[in-house]
Each structure stands twice: as structure tokens, then as C-alpha cells.
PDB file of N, CA and C in Angstrom:
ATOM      1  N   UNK A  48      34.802  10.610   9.001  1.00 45.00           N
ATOM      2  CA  UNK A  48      35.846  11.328   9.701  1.00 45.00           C
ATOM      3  C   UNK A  48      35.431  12.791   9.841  1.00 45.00           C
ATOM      4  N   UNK A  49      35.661  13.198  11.172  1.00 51.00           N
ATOM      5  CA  UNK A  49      34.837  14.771  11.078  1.00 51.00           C
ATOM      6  C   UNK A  49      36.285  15.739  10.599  1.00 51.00           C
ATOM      7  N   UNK A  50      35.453  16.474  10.031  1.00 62.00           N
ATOM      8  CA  UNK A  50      36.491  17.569   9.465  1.00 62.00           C
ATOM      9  C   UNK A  50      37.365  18.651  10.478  1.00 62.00           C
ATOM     10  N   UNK A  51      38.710  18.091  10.243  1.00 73.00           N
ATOM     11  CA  UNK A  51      39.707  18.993  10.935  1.00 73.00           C
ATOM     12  C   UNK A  51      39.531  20.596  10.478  1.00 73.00           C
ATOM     13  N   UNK A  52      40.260  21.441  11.814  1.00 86.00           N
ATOM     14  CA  UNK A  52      40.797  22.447  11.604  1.00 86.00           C
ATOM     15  C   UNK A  52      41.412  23.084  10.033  1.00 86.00           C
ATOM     16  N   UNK A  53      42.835  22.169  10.090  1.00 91.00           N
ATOM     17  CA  UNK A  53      43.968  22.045   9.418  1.00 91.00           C
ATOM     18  C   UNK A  53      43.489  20.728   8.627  1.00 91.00           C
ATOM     19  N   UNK A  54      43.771  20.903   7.062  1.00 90.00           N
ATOM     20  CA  UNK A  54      43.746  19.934   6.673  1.00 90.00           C
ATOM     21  C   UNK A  54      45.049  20.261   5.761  1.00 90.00           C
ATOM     22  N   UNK A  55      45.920  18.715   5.634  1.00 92.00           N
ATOM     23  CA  UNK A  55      47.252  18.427   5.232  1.00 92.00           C
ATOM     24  C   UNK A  55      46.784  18.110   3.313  1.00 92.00           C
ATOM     25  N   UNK A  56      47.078  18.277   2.249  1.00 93.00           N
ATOM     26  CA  UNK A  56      46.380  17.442   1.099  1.00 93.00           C
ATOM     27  C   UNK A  56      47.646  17.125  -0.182  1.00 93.00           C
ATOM     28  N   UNK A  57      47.369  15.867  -0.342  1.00 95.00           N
ATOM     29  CA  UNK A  57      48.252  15.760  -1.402  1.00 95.00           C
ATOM     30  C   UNK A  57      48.007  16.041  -2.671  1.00 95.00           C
ATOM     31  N   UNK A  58      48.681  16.687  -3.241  1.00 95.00           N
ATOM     32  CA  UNK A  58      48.158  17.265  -4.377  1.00 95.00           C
ATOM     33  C   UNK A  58      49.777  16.786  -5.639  1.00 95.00           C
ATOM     34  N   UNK A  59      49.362  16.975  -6.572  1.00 93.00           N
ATOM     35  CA  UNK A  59      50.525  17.294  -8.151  1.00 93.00           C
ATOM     36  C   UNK A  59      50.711  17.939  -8.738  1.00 93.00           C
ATOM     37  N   UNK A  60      51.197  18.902  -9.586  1.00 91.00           N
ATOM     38  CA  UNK A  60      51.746  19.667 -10.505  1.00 91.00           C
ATOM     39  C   UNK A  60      50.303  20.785 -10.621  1.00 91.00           C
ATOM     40  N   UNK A  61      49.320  19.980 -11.024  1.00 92.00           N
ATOM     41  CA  UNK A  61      47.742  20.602 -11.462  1.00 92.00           C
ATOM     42  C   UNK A  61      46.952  20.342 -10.451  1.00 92.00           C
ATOM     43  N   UNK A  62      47.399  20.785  -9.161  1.00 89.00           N
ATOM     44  CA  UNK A  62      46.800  21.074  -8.118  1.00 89.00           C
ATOM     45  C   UNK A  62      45.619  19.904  -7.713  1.00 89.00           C
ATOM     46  N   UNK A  63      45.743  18.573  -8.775  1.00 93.00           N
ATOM     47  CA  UNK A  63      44.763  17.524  -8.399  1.00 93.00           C
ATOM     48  C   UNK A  63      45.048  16.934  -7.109  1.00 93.00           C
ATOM     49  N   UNK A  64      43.724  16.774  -6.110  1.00 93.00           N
ATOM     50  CA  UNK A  64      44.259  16.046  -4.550  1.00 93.00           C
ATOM     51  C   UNK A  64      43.887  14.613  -4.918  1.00 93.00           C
ATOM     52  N   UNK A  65      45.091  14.331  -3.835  1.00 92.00           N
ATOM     53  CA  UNK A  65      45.323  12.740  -3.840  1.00 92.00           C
ATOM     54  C   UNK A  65      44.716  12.371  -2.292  1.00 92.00           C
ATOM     55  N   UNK A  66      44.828  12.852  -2.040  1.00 92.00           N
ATOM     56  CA  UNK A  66      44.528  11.794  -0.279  1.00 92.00           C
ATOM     57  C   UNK A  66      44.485  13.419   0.565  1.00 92.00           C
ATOM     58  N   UNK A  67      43.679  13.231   1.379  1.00 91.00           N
ATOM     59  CA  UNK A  67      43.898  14.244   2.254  1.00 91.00           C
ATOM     60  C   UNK A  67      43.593  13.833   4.304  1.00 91.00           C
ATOM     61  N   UNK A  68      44.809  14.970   5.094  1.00 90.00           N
ATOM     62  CA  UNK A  68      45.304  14.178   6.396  1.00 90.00           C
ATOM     63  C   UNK A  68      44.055  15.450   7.037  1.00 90.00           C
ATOM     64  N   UNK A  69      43.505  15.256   8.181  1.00 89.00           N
ATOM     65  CA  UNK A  69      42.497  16.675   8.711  1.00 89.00           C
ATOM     66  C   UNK A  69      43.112  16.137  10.189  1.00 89.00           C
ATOM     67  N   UNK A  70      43.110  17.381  10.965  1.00 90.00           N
ATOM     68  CA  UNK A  70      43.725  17.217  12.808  1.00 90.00           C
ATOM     69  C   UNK A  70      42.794  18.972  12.788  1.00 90.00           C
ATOM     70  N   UNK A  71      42.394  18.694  14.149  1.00 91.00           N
ATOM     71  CA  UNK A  71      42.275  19.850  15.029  1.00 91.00           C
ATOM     72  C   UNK A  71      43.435  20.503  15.437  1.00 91.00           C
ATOM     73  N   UNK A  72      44.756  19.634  15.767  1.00 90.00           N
ATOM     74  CA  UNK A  72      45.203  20.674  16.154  1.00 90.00           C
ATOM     75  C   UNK A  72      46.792  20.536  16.110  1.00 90.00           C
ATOM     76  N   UNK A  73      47.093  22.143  15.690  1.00 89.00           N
ATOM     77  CA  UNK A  73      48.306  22.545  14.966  1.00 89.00           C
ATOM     78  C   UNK A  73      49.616  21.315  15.651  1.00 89.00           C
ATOM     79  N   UNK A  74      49.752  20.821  17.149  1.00 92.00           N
ATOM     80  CA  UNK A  74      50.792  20.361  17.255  1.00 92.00           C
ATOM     81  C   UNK A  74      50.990  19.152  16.372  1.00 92.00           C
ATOM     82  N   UNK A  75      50.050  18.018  15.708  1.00 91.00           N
ATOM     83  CA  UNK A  75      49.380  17.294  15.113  1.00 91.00           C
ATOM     84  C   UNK A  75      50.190  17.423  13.399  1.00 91.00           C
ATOM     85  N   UNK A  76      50.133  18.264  13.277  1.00 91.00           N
ATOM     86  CA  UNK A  76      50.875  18.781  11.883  1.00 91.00           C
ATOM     87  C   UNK A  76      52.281  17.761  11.238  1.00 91.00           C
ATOM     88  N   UNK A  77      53.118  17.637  12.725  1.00 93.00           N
ATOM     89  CA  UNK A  77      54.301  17.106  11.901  1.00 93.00           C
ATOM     90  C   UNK A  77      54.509  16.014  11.642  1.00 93.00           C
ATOM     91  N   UNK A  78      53.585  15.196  12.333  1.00 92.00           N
ATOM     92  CA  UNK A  78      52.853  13.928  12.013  1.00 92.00           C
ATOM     93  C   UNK A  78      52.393  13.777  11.112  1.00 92.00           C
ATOM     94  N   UNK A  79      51.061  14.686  10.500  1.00 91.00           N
ATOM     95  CA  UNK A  79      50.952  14.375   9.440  1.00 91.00           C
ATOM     96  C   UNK A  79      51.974  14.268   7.954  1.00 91.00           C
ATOM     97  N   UNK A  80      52.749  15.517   8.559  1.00 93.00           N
ATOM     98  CA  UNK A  80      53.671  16.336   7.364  1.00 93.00           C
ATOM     99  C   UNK A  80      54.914  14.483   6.889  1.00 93.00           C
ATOM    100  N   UNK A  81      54.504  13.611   8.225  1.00 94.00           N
ATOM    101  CA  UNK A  81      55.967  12.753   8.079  1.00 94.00           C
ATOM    102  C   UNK A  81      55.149  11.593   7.459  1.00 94.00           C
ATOM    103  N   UNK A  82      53.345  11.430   7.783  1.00 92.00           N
ATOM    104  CA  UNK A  82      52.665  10.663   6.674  1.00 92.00           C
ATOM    105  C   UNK A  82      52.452  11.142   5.517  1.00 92.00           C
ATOM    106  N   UNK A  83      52.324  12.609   4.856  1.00 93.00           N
ATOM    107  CA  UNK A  83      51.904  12.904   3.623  1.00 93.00           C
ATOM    108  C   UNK A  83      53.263  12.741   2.715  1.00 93.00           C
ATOM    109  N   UNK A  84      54.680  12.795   3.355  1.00 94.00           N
ATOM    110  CA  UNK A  84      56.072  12.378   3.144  1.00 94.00           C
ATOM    111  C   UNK A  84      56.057  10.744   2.754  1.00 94.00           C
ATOM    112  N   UNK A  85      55.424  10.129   3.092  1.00 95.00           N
ATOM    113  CA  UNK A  85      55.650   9.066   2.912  1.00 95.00           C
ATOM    114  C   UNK A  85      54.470   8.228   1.816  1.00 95.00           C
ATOM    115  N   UNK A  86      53.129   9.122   1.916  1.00 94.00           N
ATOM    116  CA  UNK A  86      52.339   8.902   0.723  1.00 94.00           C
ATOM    117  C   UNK A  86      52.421   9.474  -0.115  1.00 94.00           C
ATOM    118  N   UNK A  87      53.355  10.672  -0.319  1.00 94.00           N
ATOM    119  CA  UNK A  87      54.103  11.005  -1.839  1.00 94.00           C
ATOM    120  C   UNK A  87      54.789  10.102  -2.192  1.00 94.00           C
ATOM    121  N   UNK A  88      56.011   9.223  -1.614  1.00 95.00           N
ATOM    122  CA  UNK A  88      56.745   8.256  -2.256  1.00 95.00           C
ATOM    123  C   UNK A  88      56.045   7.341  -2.963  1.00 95.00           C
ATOM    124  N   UNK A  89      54.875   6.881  -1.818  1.00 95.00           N
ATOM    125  CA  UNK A  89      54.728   5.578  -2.476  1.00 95.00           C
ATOM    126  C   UNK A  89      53.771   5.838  -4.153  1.00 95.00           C
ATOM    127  N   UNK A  90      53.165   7.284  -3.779  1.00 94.00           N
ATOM    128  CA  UNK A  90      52.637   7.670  -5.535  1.00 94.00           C
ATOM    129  C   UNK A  90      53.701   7.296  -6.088  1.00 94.00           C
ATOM    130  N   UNK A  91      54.622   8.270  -5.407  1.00 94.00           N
ATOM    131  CA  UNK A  91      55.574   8.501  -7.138  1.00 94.00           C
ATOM    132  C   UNK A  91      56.399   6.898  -7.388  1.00 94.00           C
ATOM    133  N   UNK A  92      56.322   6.086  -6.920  1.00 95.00           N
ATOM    134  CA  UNK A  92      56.454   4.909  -7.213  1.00 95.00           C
ATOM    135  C   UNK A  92      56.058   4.209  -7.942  1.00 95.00           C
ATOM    136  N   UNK A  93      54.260   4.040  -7.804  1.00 94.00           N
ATOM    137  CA  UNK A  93      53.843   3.883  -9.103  1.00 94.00           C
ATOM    138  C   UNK A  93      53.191   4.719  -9.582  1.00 94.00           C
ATOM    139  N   UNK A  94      53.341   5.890 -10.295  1.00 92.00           N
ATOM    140  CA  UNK A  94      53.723   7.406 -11.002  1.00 92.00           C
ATOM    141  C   UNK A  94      55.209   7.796 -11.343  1.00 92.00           C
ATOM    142  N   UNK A  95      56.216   7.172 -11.951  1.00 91.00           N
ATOM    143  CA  UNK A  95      56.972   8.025 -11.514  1.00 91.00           C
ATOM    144  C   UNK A  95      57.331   9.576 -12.626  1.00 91.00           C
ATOM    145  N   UNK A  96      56.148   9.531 -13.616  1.00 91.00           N
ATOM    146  CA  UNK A  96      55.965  10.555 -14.265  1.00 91.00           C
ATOM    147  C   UNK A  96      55.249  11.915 -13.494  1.00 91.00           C
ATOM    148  N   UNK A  97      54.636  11.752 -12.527  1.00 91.00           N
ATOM    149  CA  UNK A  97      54.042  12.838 -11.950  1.00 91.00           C
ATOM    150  C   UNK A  97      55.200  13.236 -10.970  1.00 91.00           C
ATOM    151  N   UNK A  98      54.761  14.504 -10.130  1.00 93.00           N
ATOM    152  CA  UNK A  98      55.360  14.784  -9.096  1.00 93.00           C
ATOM    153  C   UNK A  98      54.770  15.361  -7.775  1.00 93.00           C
ATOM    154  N   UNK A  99      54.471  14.321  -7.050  1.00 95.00           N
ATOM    155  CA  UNK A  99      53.668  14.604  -5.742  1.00 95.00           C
ATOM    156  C   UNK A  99      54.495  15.843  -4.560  1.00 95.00           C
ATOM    157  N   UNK A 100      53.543  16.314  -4.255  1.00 95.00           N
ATOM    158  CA  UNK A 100      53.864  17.187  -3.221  1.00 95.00           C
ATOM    159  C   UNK A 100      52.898  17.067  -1.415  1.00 95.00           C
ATOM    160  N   UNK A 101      53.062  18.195  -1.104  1.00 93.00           N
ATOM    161  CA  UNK A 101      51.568  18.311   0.371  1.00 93.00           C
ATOM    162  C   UNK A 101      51.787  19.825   0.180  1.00 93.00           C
ATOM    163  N   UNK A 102      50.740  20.001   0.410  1.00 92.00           N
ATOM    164  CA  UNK A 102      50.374  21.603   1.407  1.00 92.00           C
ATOM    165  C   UNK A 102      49.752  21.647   2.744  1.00 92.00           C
ATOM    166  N   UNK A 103      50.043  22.367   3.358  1.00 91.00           N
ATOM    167  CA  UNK A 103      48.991  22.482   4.416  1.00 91.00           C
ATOM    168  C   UNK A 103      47.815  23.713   4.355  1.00 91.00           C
ATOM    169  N   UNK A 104      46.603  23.124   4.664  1.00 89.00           N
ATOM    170  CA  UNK A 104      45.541  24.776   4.536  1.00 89.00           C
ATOM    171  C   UNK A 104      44.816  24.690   5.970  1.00 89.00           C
ATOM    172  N   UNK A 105      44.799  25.887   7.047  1.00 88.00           N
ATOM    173  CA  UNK A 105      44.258  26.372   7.791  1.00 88.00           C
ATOM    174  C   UNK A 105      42.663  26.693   7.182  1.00 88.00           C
ATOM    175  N   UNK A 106      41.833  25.778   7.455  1.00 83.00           N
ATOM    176  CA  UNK A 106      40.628  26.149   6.963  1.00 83.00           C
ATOM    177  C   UNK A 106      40.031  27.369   7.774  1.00 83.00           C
ATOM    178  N   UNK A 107      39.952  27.805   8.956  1.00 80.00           N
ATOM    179  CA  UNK A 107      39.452  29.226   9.267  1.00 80.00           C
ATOM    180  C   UNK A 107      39.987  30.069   8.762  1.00 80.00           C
ATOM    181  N   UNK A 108      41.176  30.104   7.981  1.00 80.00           N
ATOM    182  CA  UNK A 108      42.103  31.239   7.205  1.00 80.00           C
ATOM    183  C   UNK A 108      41.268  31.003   6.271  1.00 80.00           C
ATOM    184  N   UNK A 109      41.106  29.975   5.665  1.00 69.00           N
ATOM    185  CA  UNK A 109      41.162  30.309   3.492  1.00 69.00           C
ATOM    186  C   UNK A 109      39.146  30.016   3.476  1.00 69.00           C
ATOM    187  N   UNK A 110      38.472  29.142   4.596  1.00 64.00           N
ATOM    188  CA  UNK A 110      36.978  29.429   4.286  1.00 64.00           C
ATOM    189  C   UNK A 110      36.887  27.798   3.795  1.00 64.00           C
ATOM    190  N   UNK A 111      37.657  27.309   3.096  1.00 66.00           N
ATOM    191  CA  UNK A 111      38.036  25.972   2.192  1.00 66.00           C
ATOM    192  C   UNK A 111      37.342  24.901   2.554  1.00 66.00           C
ATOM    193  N   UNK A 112      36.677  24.181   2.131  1.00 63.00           N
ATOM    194  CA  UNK A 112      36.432  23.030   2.660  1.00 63.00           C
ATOM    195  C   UNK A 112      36.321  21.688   1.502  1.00 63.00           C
ATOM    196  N   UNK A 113      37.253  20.841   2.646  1.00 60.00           N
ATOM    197  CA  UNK A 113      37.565  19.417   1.657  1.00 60.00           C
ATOM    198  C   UNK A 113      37.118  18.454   2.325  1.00 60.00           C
ATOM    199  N   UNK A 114      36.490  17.305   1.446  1.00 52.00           N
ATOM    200  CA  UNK A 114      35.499  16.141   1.915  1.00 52.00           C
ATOM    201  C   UNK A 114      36.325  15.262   2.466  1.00 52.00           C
TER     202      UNK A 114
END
């Protein structure tokens, strides 16, 4: 998968990533935002000791790069 712009990443409490969503482009976002919504549940389902979240990171902002 070639590396997006924007990458969406699920992460927990200690900033560990779980899955991560990549798009070129920003309109693309709320799509992801309504899949990374829905692959937090199904963690915390079977997790239900952790607590999943998403962020989003603009990789030309932060330099960042995730595999």
C-alpha cells in the first residue's frame, strides 16, 4: 500500500498503534475517521481492559513516517 499523505492510526493509552488507515487526500478523512470508529469497538471487545482511540497525523506537518 503506498504511503498516504494523512495517515489515520489506532493507537491506546501508551501510544501503542494498532492498525493504521493512509489517503492522499484530506476529503477521504471522514471515512476513515467512521472505519477507525468502528475498529476501536471491535478491539475493545476483545480488550475490554484497554482503551482504544484514533488520531489523525498530517505527515508533511510532523516529518512522521508509518509502515
Amino acid at each position: 500500500m503506498p504511503r498516504g499523505r494523512y495517515a489515520l492510526l489506532i493507537i491506546d493509552k501508551e501510544d501503542n498503534i494498532y492498525d493504521i488507515y493512509q489517503t492522499q487526500l484530506k476529503e477521504c478523512i471522514p471515512i476513515l475517521e467512521s472505519q477507525a470508529q468502528l475498529k476501536c469497538e471491535k478491539l475493545k471487545l476483545k480488550s475490554p481492559n484497554k482503551d482504544y482511540s484514533y488520531k489523525i497525523v498530517d505527515r508533511n506537518k510532523t516529518g512522521e513516517s508509518y509502515a
